[in-house]
Coordinates of N, CA and C in Angstrom, one line a residue:
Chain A
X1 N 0.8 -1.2 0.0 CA 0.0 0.0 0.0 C 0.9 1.2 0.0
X2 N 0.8 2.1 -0.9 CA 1.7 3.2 -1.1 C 0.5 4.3 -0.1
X3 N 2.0 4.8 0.8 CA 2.0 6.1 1.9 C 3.2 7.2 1.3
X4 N 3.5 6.9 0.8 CA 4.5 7.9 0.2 C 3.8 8.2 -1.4
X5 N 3.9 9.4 -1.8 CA 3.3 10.2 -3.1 C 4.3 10.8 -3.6
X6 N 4.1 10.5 -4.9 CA 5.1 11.7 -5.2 C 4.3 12.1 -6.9
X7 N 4.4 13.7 -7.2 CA 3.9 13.9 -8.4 C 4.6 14.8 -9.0
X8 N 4.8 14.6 -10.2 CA 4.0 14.1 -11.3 C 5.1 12.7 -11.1
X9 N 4.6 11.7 -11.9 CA 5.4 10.4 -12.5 C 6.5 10.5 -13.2
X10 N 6.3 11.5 -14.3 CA 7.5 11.5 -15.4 C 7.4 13.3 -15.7
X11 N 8.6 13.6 -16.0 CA 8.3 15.4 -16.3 C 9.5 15.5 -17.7
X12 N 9.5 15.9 -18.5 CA 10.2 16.2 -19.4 C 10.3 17.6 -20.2
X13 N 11.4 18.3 -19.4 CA 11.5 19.8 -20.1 C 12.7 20.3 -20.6
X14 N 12.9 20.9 -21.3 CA 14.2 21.1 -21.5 C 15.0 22.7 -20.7
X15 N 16.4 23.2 -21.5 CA 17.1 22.9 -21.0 C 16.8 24.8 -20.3
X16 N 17.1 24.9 -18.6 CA 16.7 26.8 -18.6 C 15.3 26.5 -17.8
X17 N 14.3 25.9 -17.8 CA 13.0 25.9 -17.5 C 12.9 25.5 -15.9
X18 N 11.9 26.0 -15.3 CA 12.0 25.8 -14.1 C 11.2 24.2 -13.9
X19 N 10.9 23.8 -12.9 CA 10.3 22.6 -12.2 C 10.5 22.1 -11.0
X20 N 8.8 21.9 -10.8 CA 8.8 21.4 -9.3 C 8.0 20.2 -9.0
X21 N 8.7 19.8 -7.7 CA 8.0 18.7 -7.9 C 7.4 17.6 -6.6
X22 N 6.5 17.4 -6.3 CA 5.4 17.1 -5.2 C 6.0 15.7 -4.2
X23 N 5.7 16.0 -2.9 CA 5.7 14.8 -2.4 C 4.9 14.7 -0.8
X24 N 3.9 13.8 -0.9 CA 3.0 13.7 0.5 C 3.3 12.3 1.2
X25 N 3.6 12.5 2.3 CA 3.6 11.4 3.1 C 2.1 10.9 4.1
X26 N 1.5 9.9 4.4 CA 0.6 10.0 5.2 C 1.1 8.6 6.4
X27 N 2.0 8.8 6.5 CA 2.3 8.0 7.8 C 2.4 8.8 9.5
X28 N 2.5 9.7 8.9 CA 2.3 11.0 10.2 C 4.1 10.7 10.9
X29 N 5.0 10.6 9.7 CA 6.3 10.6 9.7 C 6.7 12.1 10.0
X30 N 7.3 12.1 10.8 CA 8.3 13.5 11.2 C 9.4 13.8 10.4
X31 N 10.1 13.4 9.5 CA 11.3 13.4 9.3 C 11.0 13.0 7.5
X32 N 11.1 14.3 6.5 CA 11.9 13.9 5.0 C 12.4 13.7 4.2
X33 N 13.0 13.4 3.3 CA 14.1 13.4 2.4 C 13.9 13.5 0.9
X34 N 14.9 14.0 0.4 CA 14.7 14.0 -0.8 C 16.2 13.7 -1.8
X35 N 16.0 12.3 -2.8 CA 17.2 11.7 -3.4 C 16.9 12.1 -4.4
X36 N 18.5 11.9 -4.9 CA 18.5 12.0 -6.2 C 18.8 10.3 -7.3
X37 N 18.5 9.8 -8.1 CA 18.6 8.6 -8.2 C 19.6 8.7 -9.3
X38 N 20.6 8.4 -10.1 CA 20.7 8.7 -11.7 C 20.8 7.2 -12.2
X39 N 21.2 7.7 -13.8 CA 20.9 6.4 -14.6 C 21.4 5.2 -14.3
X40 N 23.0 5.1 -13.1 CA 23.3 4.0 -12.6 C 22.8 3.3 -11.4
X41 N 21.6 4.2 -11.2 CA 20.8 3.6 -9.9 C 21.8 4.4 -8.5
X42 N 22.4 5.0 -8.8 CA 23.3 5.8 -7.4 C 22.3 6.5 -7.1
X43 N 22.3 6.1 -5.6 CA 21.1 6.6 -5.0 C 22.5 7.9 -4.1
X44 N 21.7 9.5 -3.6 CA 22.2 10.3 -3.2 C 21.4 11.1 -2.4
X45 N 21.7 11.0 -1.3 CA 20.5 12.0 -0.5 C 21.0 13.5 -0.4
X46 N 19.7 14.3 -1.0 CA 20.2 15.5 -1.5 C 19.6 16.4 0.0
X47 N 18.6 16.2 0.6 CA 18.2 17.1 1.7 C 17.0 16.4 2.5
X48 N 17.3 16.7 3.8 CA 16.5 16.0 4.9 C 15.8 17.1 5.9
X49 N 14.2 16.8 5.8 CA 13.2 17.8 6.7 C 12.9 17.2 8.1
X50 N 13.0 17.5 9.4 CA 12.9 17.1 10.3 C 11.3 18.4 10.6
X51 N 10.1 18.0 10.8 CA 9.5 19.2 11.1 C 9.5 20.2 10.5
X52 N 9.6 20.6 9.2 CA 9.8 21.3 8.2 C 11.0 22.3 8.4
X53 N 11.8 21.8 9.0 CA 13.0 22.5 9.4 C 14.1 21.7 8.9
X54 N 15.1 22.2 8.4 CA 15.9 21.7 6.8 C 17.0 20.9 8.3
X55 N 17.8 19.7 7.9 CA 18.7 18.7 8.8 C 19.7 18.9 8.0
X56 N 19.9 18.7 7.0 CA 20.6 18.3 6.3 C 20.9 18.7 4.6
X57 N 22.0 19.3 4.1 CA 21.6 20.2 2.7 C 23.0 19.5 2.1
X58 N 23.4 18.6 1.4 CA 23.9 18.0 0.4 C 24.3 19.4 -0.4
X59 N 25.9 18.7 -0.5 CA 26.2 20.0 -1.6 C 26.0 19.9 -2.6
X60 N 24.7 20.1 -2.6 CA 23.7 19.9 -4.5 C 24.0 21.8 -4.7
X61 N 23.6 21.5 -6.1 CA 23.7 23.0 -6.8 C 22.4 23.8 -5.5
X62 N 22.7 25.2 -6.2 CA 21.6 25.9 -5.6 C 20.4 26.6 -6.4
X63 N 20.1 25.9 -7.3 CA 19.3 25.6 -8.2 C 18.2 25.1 -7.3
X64 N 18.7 24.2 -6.7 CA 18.0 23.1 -6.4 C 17.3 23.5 -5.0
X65 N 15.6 23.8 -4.3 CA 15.8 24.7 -3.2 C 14.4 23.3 -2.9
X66 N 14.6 23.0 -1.6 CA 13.4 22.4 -1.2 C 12.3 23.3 -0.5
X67 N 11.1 22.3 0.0 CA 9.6 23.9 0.3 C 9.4 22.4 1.3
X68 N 9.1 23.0 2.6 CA 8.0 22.7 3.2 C 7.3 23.1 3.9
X69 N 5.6 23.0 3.7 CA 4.2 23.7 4.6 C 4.1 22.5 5.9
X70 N 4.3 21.8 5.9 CA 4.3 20.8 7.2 C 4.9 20.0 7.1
X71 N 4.8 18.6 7.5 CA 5.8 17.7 8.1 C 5.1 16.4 7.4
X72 N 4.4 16.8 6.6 CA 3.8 15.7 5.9 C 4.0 16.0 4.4
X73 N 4.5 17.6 4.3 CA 4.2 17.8 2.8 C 6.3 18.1 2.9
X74 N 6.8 17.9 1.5 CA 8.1 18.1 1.0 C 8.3 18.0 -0.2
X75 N 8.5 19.8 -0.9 CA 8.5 19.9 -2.3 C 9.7 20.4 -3.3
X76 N 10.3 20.3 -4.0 CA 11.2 20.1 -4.5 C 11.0 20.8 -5.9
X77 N 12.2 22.2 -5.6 CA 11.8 23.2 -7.1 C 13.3 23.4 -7.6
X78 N 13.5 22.9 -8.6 CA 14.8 23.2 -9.6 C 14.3 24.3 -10.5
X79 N 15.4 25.8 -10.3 CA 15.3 26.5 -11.3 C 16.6 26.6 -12.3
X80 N 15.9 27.2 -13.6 CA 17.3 26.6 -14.2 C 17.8 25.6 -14.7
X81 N 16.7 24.2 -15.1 CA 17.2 22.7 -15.5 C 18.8 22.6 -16.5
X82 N 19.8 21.9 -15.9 CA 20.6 21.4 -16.7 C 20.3 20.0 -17.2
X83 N 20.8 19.5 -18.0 CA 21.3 18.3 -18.3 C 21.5 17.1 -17.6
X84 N 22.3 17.3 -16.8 CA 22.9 16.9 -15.9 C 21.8 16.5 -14.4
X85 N 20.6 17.2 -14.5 CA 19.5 17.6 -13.8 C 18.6 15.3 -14.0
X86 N 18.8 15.2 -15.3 CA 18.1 14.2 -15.9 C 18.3 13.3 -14.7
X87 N 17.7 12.7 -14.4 CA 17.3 11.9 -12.8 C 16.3 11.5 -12.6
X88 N 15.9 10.4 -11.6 CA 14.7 9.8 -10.7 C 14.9 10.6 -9.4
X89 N 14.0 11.3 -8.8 CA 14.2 12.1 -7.7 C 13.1 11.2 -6.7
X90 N 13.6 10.9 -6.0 CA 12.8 10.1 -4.9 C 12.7 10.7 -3.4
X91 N 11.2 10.3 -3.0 CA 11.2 11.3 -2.1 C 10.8 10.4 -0.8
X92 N 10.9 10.2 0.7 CA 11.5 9.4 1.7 C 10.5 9.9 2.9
X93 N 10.1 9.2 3.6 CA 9.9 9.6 5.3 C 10.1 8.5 6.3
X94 N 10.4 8.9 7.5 CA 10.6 8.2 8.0 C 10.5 9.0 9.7
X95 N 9.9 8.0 10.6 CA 9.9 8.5 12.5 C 11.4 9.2 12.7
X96 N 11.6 10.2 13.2 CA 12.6 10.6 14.0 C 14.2 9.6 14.5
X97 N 13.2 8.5 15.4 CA 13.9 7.7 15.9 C 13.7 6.4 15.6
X98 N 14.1 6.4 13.9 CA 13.6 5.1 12.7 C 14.2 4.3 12.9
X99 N 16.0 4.3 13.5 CA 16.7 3.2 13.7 C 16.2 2.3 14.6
X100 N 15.3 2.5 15.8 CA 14.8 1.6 16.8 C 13.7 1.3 16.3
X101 N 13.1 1.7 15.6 CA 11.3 1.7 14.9 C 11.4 1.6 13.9
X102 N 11.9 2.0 12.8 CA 10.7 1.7 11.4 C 12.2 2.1 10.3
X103 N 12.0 2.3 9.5 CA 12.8 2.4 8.6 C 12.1 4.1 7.6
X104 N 13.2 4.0 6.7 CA 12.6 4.8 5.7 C 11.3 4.5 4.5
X105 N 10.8 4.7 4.2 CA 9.7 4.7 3.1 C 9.9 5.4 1.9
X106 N 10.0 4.8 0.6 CA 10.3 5.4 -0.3 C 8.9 5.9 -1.2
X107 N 9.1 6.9 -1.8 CA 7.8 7.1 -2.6 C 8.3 6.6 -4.1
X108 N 7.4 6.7 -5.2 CA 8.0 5.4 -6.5 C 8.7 6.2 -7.3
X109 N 8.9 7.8 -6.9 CA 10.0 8.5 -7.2 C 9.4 9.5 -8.5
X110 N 9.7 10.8 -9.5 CA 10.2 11.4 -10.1 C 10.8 11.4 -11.5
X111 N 10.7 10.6 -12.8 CA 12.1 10.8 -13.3 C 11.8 12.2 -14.4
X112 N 12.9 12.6 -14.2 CA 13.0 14.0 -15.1 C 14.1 13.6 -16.3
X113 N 13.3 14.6 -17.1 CA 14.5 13.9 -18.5 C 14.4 15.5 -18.8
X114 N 15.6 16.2 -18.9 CA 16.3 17.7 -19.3 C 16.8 17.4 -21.1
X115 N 16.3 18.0 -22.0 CA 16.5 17.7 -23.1 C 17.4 19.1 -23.8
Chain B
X1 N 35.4 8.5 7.1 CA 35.2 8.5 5.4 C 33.8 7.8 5.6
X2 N 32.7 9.0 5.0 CA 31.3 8.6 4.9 C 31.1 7.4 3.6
X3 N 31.4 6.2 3.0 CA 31.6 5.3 1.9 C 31.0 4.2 2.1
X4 N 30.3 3.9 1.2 CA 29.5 2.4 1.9 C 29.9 1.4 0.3
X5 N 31.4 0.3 0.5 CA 31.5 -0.4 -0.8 C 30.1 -1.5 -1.2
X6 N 30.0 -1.7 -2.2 CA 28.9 -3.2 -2.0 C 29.8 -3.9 -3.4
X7 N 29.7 -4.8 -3.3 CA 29.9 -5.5 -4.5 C 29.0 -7.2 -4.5
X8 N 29.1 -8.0 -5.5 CA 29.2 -7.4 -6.7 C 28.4 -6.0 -7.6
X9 N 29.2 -5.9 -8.3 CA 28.0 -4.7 -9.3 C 26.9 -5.4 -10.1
X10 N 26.9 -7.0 -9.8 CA 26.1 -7.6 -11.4 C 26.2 -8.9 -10.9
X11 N 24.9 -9.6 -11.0 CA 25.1 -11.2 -10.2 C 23.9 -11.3 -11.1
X12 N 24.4 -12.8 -11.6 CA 23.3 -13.7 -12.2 C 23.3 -15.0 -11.4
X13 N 22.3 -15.2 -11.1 CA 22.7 -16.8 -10.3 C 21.6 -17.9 -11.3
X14 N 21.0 -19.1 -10.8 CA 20.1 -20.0 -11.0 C 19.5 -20.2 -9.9
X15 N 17.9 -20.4 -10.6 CA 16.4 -20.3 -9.7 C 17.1 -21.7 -8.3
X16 N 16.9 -21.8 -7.2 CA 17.1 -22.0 -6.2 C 18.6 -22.3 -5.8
X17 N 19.3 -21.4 -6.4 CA 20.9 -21.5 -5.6 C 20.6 -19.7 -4.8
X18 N 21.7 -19.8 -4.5 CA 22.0 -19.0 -2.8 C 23.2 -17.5 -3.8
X19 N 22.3 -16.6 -3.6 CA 23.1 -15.4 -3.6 C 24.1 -14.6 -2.6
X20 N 24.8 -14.0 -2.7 CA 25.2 -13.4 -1.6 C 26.0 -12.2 -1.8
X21 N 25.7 -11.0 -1.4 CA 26.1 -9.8 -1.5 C 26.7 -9.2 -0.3
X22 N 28.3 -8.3 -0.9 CA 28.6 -7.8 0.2 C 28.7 -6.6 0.2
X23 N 28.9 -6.2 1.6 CA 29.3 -4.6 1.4 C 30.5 -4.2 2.8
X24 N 30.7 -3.0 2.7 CA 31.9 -2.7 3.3 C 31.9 -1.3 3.6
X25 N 32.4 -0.5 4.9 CA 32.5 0.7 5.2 C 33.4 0.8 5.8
X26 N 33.6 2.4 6.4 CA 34.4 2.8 7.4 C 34.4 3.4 8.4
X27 N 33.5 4.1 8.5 CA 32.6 4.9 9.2 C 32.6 4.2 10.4
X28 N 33.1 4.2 11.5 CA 33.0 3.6 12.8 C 31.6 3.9 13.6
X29 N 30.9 5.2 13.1 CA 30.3 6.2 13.9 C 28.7 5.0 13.4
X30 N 28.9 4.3 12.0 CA 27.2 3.9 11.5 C 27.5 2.7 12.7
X31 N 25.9 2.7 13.0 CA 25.5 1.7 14.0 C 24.0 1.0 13.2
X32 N 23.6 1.4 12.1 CA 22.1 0.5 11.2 C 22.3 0.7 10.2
X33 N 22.5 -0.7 9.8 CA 22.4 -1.3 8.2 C 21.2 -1.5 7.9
X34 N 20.5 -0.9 6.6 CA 19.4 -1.7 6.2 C 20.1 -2.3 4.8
X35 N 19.1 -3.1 4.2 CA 19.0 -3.4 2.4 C 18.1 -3.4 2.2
X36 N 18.2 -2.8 0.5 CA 16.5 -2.3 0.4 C 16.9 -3.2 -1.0
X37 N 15.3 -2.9 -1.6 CA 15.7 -3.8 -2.6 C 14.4 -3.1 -3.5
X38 N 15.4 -3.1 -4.4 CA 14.2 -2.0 -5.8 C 14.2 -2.8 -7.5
X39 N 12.7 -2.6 -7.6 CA 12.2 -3.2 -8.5 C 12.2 -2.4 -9.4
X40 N 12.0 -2.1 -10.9 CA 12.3 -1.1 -12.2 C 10.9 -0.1 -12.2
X41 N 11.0 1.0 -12.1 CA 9.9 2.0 -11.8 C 9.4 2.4 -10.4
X42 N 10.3 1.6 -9.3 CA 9.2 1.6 -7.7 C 10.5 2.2 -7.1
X43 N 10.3 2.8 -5.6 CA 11.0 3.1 -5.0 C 12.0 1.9 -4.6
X44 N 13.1 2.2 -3.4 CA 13.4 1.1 -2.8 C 13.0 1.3 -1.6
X45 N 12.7 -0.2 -0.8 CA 12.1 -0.8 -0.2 C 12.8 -1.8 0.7
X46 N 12.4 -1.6 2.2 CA 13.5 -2.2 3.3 C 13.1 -3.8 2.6
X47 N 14.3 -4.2 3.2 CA 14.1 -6.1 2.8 C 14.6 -6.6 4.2
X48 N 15.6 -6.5 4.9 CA 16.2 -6.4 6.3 C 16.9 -5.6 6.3
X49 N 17.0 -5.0 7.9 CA 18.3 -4.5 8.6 C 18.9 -5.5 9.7
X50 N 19.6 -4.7 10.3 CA 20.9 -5.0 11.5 C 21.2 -4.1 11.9
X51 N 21.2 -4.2 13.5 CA 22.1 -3.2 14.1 C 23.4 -3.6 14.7
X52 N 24.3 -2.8 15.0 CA 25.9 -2.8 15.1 C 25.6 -4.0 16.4
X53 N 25.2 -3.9 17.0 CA 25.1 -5.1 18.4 C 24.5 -6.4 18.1
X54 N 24.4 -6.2 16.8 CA 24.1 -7.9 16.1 C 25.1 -8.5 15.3
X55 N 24.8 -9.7 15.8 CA 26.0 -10.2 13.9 C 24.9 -10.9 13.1
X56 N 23.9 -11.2 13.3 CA 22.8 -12.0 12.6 C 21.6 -11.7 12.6
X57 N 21.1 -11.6 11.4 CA 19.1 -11.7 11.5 C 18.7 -12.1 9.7
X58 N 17.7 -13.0 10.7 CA 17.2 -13.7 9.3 C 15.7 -12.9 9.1
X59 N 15.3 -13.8 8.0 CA 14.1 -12.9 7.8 C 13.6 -13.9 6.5
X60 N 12.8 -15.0 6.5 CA 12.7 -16.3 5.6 C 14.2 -16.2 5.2
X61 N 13.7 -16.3 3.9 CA 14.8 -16.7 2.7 C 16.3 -15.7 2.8
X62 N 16.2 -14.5 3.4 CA 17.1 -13.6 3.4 C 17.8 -13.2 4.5
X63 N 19.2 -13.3 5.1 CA 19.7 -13.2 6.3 C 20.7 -12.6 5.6
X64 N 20.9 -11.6 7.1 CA 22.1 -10.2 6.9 C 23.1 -10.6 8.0
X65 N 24.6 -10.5 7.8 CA 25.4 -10.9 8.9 C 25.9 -9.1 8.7
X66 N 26.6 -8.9 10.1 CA 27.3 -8.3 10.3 C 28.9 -8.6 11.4
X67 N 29.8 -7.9 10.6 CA 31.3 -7.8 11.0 C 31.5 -6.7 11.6
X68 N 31.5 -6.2 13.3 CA 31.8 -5.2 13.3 C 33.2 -4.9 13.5
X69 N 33.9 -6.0 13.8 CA 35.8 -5.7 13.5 C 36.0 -5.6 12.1
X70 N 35.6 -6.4 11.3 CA 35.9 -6.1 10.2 C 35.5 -5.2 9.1
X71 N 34.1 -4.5 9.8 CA 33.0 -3.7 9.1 C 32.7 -4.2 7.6
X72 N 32.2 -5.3 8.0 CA 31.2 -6.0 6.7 C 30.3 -5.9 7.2
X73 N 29.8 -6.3 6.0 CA 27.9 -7.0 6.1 C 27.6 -7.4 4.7
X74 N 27.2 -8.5 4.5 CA 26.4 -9.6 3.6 C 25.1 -9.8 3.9
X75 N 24.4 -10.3 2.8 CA 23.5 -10.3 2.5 C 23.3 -11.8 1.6
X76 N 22.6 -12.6 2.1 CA 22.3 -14.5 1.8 C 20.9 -14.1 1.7
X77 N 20.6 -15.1 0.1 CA 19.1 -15.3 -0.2 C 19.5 -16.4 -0.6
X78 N 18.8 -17.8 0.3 CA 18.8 -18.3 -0.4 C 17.4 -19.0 -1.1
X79 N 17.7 -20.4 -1.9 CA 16.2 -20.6 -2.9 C 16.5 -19.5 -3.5
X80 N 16.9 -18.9 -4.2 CA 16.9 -17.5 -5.5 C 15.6 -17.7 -6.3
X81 N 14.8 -16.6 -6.3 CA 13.8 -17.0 -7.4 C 13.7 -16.2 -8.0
X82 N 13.3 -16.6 -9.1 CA 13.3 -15.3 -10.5 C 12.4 -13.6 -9.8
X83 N 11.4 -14.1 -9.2 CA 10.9 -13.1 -8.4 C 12.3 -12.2 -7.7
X84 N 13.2 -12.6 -7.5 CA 14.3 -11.7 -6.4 C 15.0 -10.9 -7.4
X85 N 14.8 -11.1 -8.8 CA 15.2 -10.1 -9.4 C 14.9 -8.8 -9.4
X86 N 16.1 -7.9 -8.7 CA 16.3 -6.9 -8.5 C 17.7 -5.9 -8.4
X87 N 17.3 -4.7 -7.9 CA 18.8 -3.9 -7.6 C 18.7 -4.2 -5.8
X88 N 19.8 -4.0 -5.4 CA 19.8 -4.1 -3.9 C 21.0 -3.2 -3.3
X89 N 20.3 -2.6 -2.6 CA 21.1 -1.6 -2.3 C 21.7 -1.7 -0.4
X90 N 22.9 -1.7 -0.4 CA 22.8 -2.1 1.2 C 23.0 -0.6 1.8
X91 N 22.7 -0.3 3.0 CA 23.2 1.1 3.5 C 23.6 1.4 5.1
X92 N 24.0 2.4 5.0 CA 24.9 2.5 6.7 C 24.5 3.9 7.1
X93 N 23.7 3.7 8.4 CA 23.5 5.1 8.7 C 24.2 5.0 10.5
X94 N 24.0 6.4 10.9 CA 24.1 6.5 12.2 C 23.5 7.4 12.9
X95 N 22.4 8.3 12.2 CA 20.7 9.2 12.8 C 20.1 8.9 11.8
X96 N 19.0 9.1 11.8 CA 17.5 9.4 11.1 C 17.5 10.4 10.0
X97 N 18.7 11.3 10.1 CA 19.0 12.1 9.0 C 19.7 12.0 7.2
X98 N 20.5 11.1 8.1 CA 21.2 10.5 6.7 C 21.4 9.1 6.4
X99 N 21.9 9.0 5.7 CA 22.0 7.5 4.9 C 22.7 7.1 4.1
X100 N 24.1 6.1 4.0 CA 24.6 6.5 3.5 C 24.3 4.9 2.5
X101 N 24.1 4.9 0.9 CA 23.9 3.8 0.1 C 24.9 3.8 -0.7
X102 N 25.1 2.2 -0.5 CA 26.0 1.7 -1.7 C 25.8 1.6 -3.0
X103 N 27.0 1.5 -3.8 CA 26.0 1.6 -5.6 C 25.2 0.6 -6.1
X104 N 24.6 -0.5 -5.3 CA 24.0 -1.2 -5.6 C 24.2 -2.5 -6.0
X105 N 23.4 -3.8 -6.5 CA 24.2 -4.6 -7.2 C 22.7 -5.4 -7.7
X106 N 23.2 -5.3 -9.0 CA 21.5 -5.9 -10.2 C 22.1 -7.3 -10.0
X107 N 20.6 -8.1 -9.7 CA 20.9 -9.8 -9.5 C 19.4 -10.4 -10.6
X108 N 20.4 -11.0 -11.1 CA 19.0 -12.0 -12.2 C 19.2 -12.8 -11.8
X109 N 17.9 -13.3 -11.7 CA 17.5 -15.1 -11.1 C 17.2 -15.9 -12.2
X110 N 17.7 -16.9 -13.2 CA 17.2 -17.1 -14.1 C 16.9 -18.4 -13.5
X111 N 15.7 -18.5 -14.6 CA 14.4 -20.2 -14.5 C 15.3 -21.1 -14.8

């Protein structure tokens, strides 16, 4: 049963154009993330929301700027697409204190194709 | 050094023989390994973990050992079924914040 959301499915724009891109969790998770996947499957965690308060910021371009309205919502806006941008962006939640409880939760991810 | 090795990069085995995947760090500070394991279009998805105070946990067909002198951890499926075709990712964290994954390793189960 998918608790992780993420929208749109597939986005394809080229190259200068802005995009953003959705992610809801309904597990009443505290804590989100947001990866980057590329075409060899390298998974990379680009930025982690604890309470919509930023944990963690990967030295990803600064293009790249995450949004959060609560602790269930984590949105993800690239301005500027490069090339290089082309990716599965996957988006994560997980309890606070997951190592003793629960794990991460993946949502089915993002892929963006920069043309 | 935040680095999590896995190898192999590419494993084909046959429907009920025994896979096994390793991985490797340095990081003294990670205390939870998970493996997730992702199918073509889906996220990845826990399969087991371990914590540093274990050397073993099974989970049916799939058991994770851990090395903490030697900071391994493998990963045994055995019975391989064409169903276990996937990427498997193993990973090392030590908060809730980060995580650190290996590059993965694609396993085909052939009939």
């Amino acid at each position: 049963e998918t608790a992780v959301f993420q929208t749109p499915n597939y986005h394809v724009t080229q190259v200068g154009n802005e995009v953003s891109f959705n992610c809801k969790q309904t597990l009443g998770h505290d804590t989100m993330y947001w990866y980057k996947q590329d075409s060899k499957k390298l998974l990379k965690i680009m930025f982690s929301y604890n309470n919509k308060q930023l944990i963690v910021n990967e030295t990803v371009p600064r293009r790249f700027s995450p949004q959060s309205s609560d602790k269930a919502h984590l949105n993800l806006r690239i301005k500027s697409v490069e090339p290089e941008d082309s990716a599965v962006y996957l988006c994560a939640s997980s309890p606070t204190d997951w190592i003793n409880q629960d794990t991460q939760y993946f949502g089915p991810g993002t892929r963006l194709l920069v043309l | 050094q935040q680095q999590v090795r896995q190898s192999p990069q590419s494993l084909t085995v046959w429907e009920g023989g025994t896979t096994v995947l390793t991985c490797s760090y340095e990081d003294s500070t990670f205390n939870y390994f998970p493996w997730y394991q992702q199918f073509p279009g889906e996220g990845p998805a826990l399969l087991i973990s371990i914590l540093s105070v274990s050397d073993k946990k099974e989970d049916g067909r799939f058991t994770t050992f851990f090395n903490k002198r030697e900071k391994k951890l493998s990963l045994h499926i055995i019975d391989s079924q064409p169903g276990d075709s996937a990427t498997y990712f193993c990973a090392a964290s030590e908060n809730a914040y980060k995580v650190i994954f290996g590059k993965g390793t694609h396993l085909h189960v052939l009939p």
